[in-house]
Short mmCIF file of C-alpha atoms and ligand atoms in Angstrom, two decimals:
data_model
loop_
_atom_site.label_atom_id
_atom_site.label_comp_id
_atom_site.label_asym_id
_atom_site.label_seq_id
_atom_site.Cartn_x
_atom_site.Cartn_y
_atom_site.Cartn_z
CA UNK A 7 78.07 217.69 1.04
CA UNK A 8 78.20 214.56 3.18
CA UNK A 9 75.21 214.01 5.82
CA UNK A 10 76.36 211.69 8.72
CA UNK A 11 74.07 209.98 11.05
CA UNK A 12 75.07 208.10 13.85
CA UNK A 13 73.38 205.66 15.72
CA UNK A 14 72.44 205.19 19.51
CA UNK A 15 75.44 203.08 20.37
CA UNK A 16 77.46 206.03 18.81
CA UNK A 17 75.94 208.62 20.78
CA UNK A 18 75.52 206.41 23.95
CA UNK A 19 78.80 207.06 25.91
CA UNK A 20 81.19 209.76 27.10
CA UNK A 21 84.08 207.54 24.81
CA UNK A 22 81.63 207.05 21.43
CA UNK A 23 80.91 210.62 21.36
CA UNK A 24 84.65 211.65 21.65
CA UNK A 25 85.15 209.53 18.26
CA UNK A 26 81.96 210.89 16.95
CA UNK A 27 83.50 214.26 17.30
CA UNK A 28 86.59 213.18 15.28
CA UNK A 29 84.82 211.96 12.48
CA UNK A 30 82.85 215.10 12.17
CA UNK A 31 85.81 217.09 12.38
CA UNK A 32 87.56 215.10 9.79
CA UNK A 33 84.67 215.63 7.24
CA UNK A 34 84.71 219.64 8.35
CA UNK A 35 88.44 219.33 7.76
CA UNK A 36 88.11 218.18 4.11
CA UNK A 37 85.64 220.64 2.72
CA UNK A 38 82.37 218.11 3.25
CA UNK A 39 80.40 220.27 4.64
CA UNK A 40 78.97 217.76 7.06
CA UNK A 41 75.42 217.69 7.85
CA UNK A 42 75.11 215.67 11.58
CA UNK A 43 72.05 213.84 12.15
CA UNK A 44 71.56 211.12 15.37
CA UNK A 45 69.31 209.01 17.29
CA UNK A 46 68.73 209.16 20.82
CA UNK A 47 71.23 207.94 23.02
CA UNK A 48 71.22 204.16 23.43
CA UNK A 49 68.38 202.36 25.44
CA UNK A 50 66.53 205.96 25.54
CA UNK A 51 64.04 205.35 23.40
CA UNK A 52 62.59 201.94 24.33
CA UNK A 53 63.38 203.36 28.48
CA UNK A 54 60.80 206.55 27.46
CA UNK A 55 58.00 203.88 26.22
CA UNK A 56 58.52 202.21 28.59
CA UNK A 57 58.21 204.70 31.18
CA UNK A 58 54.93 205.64 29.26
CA UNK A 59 53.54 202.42 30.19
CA UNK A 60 55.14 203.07 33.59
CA UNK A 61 52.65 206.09 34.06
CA UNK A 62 49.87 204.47 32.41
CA UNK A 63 49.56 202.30 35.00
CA UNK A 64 50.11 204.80 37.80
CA UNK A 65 53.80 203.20 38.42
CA UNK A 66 56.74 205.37 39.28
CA UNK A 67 58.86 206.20 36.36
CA UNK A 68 61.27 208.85 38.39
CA UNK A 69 63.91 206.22 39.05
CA UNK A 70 64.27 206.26 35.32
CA UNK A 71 63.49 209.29 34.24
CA UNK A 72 67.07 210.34 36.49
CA UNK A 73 69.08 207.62 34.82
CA UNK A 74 68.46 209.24 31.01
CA UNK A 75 68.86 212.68 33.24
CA UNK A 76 72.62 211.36 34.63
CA UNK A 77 73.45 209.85 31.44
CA UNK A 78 73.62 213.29 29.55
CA UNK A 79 74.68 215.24 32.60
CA UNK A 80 77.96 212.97 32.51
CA UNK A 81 78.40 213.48 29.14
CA UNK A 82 78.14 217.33 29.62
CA UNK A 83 80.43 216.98 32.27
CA UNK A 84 82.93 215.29 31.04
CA UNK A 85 83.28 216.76 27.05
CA UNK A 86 82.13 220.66 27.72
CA UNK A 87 84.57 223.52 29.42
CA UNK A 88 83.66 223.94 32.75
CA UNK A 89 81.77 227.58 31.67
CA UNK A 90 80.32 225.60 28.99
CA UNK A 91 78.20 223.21 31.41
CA UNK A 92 75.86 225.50 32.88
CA UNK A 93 73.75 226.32 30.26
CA UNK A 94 73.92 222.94 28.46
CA UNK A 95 72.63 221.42 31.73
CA UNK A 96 69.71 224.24 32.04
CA UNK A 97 68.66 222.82 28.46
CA UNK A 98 68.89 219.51 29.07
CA UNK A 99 66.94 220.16 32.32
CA UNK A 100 64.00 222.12 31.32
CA UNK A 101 63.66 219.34 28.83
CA UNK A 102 63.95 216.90 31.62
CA UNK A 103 61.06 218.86 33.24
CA UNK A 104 58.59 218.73 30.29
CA UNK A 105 59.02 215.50 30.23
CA UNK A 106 58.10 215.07 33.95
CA UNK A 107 54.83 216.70 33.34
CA UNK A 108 54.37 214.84 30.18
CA UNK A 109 54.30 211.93 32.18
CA UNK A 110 52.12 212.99 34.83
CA UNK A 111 49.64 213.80 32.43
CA UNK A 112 49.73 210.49 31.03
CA UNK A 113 49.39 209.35 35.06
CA UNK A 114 46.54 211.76 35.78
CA UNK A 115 44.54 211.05 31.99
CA UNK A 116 45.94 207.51 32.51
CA UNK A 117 46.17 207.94 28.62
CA UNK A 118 48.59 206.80 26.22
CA UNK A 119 47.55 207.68 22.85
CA UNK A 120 49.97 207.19 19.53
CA UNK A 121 50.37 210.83 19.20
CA UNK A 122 51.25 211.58 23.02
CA UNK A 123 53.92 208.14 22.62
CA UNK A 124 55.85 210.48 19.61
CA UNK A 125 55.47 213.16 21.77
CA UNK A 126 57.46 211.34 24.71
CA UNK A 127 59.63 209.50 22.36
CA UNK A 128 60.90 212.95 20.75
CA UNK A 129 62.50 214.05 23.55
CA UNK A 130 65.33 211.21 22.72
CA UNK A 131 66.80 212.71 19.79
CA UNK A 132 65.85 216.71 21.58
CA UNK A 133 68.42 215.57 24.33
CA UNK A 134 71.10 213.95 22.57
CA UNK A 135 70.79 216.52 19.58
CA UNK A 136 70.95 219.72 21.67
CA UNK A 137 74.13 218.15 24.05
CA UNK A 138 75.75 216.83 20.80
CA UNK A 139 75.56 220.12 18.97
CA UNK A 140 76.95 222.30 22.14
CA UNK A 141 80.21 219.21 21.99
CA UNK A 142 80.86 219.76 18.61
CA UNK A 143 80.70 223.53 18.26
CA UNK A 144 83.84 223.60 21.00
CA UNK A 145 85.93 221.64 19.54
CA UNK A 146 84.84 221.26 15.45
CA UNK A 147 83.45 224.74 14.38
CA UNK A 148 80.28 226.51 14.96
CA UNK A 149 77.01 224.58 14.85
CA UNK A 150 73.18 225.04 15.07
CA UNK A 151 71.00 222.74 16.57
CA UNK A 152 67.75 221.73 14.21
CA UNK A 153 64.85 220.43 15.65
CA UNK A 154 63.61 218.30 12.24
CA UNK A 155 60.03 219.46 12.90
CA UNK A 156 60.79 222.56 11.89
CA UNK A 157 61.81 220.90 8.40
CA UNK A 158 60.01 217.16 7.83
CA UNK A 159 56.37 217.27 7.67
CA UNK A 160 54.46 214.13 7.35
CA UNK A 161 50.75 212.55 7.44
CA UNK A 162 49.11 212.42 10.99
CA UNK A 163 49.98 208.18 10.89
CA UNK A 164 51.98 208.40 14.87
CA UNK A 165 54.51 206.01 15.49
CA UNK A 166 55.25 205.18 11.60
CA UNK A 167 54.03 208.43 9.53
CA UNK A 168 54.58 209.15 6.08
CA UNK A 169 56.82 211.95 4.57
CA UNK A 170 55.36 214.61 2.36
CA UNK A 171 58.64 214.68 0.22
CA UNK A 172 58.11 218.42 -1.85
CA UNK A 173 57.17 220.44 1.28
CA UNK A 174 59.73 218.81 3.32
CA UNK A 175 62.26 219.37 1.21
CA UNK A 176 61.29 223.19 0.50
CA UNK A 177 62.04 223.37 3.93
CA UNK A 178 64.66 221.68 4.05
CA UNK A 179 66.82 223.85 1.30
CA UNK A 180 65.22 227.31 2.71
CA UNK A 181 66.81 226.26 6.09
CA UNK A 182 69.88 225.37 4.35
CA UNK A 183 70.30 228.09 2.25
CA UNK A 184 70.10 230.48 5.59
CA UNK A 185 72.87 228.47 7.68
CA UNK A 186 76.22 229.31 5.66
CA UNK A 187 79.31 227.67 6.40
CA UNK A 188 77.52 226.17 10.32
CA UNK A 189 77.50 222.88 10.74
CA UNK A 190 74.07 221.31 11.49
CA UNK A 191 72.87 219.30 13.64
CA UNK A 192 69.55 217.34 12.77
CA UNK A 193 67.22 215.55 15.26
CA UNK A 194 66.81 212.34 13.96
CA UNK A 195 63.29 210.09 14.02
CA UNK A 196 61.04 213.09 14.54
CA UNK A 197 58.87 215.13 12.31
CA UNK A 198 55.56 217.20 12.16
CA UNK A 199 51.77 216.94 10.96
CA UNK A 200 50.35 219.59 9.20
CA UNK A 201 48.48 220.82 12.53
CA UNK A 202 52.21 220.56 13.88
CA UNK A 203 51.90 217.66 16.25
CA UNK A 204 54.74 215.37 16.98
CA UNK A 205 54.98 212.50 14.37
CA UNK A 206 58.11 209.40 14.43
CA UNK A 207 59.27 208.22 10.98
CA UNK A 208 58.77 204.34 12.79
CA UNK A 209 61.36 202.20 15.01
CA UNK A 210 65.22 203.07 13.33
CA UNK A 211 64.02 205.87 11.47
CA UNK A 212 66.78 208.60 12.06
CA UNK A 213 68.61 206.63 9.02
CA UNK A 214 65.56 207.47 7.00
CA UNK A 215 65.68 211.30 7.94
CA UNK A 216 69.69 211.70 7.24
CA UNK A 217 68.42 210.37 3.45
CA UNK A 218 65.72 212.46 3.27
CA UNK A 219 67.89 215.72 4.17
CA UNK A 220 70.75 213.96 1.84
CA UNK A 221 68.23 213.79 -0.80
CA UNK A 222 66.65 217.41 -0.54
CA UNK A 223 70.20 219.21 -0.27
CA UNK A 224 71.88 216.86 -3.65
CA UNK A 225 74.46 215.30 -0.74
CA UNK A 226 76.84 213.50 -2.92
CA UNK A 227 76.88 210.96 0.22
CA UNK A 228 75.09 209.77 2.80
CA UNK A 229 76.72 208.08 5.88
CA UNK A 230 75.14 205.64 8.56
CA UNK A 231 77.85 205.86 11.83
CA UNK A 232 76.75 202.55 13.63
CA UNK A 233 78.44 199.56 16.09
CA UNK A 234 79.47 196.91 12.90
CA UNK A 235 81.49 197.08 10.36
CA UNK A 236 78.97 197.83 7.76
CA UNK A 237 76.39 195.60 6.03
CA UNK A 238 77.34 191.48 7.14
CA UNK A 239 76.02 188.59 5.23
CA UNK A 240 73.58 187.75 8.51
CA UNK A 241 72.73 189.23 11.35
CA UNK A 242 76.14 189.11 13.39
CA UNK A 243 74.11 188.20 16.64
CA UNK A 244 72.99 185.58 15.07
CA UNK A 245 75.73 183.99 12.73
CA UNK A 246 79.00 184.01 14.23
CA UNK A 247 80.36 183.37 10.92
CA UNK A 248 79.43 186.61 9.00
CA UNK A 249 80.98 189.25 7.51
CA UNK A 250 81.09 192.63 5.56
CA UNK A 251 79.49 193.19 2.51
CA UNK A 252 81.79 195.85 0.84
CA UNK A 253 79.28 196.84 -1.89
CA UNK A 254 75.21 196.37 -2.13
CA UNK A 255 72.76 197.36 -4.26
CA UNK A 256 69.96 199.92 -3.26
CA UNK A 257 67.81 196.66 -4.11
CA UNK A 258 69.74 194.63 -2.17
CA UNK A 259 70.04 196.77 0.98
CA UNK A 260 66.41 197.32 1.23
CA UNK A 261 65.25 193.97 0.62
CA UNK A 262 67.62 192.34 3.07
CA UNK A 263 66.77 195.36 5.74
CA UNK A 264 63.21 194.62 5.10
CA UNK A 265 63.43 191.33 5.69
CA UNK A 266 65.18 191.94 9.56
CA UNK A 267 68.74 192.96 8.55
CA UNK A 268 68.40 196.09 11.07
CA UNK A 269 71.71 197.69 10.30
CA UNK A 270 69.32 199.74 8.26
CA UNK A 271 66.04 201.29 7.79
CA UNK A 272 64.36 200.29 5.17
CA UNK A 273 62.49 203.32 3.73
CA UNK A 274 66.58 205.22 3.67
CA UNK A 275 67.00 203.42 0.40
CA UNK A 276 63.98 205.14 -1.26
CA UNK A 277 65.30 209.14 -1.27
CA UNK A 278 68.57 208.07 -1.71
CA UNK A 279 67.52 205.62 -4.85
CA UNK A 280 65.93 208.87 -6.76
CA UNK A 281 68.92 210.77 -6.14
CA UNK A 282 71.27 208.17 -7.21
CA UNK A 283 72.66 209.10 -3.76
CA UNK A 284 75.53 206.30 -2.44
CA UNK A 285 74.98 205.17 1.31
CA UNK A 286 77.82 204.25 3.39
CA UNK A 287 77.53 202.21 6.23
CA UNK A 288 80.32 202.81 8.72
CA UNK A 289 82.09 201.54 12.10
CA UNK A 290 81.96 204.71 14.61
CA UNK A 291 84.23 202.15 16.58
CA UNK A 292 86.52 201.18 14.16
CA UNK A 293 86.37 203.97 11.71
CA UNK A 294 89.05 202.72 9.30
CA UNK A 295 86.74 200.16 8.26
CA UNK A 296 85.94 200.65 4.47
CA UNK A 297 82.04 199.76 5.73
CA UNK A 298 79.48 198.98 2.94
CA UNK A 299 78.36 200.87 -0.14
CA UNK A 300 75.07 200.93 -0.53
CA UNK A 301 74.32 201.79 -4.47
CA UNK A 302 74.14 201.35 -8.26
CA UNK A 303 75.06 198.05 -9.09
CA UNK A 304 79.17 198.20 -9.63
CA UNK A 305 79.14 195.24 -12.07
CA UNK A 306 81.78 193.56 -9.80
CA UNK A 307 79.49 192.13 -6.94
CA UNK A 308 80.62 188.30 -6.61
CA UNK A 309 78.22 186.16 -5.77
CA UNK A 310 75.00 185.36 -6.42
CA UNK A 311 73.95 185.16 -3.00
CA UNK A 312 74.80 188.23 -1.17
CA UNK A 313 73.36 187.93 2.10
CA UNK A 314 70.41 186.45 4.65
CA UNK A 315 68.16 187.70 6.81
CA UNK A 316 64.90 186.47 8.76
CA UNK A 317 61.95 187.85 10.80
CA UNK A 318 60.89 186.14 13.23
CA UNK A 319 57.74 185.83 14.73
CA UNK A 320 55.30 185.32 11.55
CA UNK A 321 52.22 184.14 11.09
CA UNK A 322 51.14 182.29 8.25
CA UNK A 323 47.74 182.31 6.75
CA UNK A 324 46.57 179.43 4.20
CA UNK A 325 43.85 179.77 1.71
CA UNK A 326 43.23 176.47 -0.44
CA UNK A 327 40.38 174.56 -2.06
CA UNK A 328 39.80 172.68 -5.05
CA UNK A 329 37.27 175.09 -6.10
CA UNK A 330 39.73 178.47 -6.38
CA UNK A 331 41.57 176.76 -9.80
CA UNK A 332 40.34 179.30 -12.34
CA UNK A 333 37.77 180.92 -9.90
CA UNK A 334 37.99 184.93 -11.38
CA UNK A 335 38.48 187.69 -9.48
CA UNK A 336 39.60 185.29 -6.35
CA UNK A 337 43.15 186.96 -5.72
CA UNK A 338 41.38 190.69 -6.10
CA UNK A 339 38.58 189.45 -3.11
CA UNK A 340 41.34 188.06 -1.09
CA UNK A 341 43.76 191.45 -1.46
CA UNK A 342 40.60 193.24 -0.82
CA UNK A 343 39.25 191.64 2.54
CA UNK A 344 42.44 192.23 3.78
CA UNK A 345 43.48 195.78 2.81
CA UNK A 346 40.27 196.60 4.03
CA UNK A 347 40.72 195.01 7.52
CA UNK A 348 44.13 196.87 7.71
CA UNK A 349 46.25 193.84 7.47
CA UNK A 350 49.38 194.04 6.09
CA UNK A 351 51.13 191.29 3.87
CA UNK A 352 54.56 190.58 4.13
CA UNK A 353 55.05 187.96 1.55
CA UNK A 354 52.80 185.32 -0.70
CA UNK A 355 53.65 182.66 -2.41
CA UNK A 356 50.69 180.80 -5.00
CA UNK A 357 51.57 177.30 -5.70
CA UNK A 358 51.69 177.13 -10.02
CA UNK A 359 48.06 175.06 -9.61
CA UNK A 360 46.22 178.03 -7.69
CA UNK A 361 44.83 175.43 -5.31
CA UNK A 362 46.68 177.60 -2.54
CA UNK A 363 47.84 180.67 -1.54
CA UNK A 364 49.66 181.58 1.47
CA UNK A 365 50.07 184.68 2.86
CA UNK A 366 52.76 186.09 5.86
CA UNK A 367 50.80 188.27 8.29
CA UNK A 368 52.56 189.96 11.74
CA UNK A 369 50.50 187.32 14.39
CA UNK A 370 49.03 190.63 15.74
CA UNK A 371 47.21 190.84 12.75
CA UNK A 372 45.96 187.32 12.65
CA UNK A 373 42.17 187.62 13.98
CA UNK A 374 41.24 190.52 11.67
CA UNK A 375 42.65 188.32 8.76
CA UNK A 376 41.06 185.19 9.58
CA UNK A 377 37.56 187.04 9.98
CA UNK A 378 38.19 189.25 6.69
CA UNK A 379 38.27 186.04 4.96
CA UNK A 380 35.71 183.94 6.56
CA UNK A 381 33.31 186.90 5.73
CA UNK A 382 34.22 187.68 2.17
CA UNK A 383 34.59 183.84 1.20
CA UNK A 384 31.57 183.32 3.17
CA UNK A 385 29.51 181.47 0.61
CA UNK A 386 32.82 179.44 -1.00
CA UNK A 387 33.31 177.80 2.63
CA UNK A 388 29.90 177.10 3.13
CA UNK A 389 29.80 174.97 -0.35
CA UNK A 390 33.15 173.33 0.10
CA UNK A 391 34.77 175.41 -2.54
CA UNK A 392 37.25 176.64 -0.21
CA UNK A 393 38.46 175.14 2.84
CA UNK A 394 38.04 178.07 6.25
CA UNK A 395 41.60 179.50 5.94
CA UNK A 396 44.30 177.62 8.19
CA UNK A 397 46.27 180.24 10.44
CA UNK A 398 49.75 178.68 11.41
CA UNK A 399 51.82 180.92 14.18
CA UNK A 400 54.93 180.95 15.74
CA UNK A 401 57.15 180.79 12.13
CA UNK A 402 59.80 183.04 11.11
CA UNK A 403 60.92 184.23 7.24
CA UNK A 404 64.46 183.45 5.82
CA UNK A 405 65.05 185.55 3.12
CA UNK A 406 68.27 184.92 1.05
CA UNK A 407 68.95 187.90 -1.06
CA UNK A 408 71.14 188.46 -4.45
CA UNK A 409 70.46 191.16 -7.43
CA UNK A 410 72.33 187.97 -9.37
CA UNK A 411 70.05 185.05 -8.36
CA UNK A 412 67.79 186.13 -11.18
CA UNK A 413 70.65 184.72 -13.76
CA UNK A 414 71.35 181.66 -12.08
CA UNK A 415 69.09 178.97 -12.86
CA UNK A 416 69.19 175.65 -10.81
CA UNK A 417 70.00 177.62 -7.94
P1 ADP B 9 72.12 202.17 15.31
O1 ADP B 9 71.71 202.40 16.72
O2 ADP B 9 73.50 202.63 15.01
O3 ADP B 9 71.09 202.66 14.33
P2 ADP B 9 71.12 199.47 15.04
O4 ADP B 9 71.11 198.71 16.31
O5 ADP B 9 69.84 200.05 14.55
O6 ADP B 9 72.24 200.59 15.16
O7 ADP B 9 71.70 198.57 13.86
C1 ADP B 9 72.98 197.96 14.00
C2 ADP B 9 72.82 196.52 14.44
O8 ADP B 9 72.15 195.78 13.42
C3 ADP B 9 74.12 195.79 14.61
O9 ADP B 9 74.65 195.98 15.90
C4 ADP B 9 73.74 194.34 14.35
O10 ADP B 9 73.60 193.64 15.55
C5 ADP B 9 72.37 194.41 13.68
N1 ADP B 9 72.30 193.67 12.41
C6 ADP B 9 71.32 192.82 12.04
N2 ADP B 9 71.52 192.32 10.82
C7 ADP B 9 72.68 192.85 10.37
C8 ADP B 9 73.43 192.72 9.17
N3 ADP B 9 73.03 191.94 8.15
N4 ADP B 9 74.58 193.42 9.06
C9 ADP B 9 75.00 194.21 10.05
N5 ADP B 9 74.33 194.39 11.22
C10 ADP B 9 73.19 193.72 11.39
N1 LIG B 10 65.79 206.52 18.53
C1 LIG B 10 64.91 205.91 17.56
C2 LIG B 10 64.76 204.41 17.83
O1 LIG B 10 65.35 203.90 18.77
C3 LIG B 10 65.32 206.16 16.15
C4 LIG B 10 66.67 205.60 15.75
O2 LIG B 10 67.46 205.24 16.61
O3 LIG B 10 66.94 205.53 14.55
O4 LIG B 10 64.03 203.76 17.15
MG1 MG B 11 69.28 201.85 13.61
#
């Protein structure tokens, strides 16, 4: 079984989804058993947020709320038989109309909580999912629409919530097991709390929910349909220079995606790592591309730099002072303060003396660190042990990545 995901780009026009079509018929064609998963259409995501923010402060949102409306009506139009239409336009407005009133509640509360932003957000992948699934079945084979809440169930953490892996995946192979020979069609992104309220799997996360369903159902592949060729050196925007990677390690993949290399998620790695599951990242634009394999290490990687990436917008945090050489316990105190002020650390680096330590914080994060630390090293400042921690902004991290820097010394 092969699960294929593709992206916003690949769902965002009447053109991509024609191709998007072929490729799933292809994979029907050759006994895959394809298991379709995508993401919202293109700019529908951020435009719904946005449009949450629009309502919060009492703006008008219609304008925009038509657009996402016209942009799925024209697909309907153009890729379903005419006696097709009607009903797959009912769907796609009622859906429209929920989220109408979603947003006027969010006008008349003038409340945007977490949980109510998932709840607007989900109707991305509802719409594209639902219109995608009614395309396919006329020209590929017969399909059933999935809304993933019926299957993923995570923690209650909106906007980036955790999987419960067992129970989502006893879901996921009950539903499998009842849909014989019908091709699927998965909402990306979206999931379910226990008390059944809308969750996201964070920004990009419809890659993470084709590995998950890869990784419950033993796919022997899962496939990431996106606009690039597959897995570049750099970020193409950014380096007009790079180019496809045609093999990566899971280790690789996830440490160069976590360090800004969006192509993909960065949690996808982990299901697909305990399955020994291969990823391929493909070109829904160019599909005979060989794209990237994302997997065990094949022994023939050359190089021992495989790629860059960089996040911008860092903030950096700097701890020093004579007085921390040897001081035990320091590093626990310091991890401590800061997991308990929610911070999250993105990187550290100790110089070899322990005289410093500095630590990569999101800048949103930067008053709750500095106070953590002025209160727990409260007494060390005050004596001149430590200096008050320095808080540097406005800095970005370049991570260069390769499984084989380890061997190369000098480098
Ligand atoms: P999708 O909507 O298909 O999920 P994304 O926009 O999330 O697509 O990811 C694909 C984009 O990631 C590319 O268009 C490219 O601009 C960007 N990108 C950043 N770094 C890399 C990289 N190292 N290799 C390939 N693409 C990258
Ligand atoms: N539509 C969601 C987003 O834009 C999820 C995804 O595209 O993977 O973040
Ligand atoms: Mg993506």
């Amino acid at each position: 079984m092969h699960i294929l995901k593709f992206g916003g780009t690949s769902v965002g026009s009447v053109d991509s989804i024609k191709i998007l079509v072929e490729i799933v018929k292809k994979s029907f064609e050759e006994g895959h058993h394809p298991v379709v998963v995508c993401s919202a259409m293109g700019g529908v995501t951020n435009s719904l947020l946005q449009m949450g923010e629009q309502a919060l402060a009492s703006q008008d949102f219609i304008e925009d709320l038509r657009a996402i409306e016209n942009r799925h009506q024209e697909v309907i139009r153009a890729l379903l038989p005419v006696e097709k239409q009607n009903q797959a336009l009912i769907t796609t407005k009622v859906m429209i109309n929920e989220l109408e009133e979603i947003l006027y509640g969010i006008k008349a509360l003038s409340e945007l909580s977490p949980s109510v932003k998932d709840k607007l957000v989900s109707f991305g992948e509802l719409l594209s999912n639902q219109m995608v699934a009614e395309i396919i079945g006329q020209i590929v084979g017969r399909t059933i629409f999935t809304d993933a809440r019926q299957l993923i169930v995570t923690d209650s953490h909106f906007g980036n919530a955790m999987v419960m892996e067992s129970i989502s995946y006893e879901n996921i192979k009950r539903w499998y097991a009842q849909i014989n020979g019908i091709i699927p069609v998965v909402t990306g992104f979206i999931a379910t709390d226990k008390a059944g309220r809308t969750t996201t799997l964070g920004r990009g996360g419809s890659d993470y929910t084709a590995a998950i369903l890869g990784a419950a159902l033993d796919a022997t592949e899962v496939q990431i349909w996106t606009d690039v060729n597959g897995f570049m050196t750099a970020d193409p925007r950014m380096v007009k220079k790079a180019y496809t990677l045609p093999d990566l390690t899971y280790e690789e993949a996830m440490e160069l995606s976590y360090f800004g290399a969006k192509v993909i998620y960065p949690p996808t790695m982990i299901p697909a790592i305990a399955r020994q599951i291969p990823i391929l990242i493909k070109n829904t634009f160019d599909p005979n591309q060989v794209g990237t394999r994302i997997g065990k290490p094949s022994g023939k990687s050359s190089g021992i730099i495989r790629g860059i990436a960089s996040v911008s917008d860092i903030t950096l945090v700097n701890v020093q002072g004579s007085g921390l050489i040897g001081m035990k316990g320091f590093s626990g105190r310091l991890f401590s303060a800061l997991a308990s002020a929610g911070v999250n650390v993105m990187l550290i680096t100790q110089a070899s003396s322990e005289h410093s330590i500095s630590l990569a914080i999101a800048p949103e994060e930067s008053v709750a660190a500095e106070n953590a630390l002025r209160t727990a090293f409260e007494y060390e400042i005050m004596v001149g042990k430590m200096l008050a921690p320095q808080i540097v902004s406005g800095l970005s991290i370049l991570a260069v990545v390769g499984e084989n820097m380890r061997h190369a010394s000098g480098l």
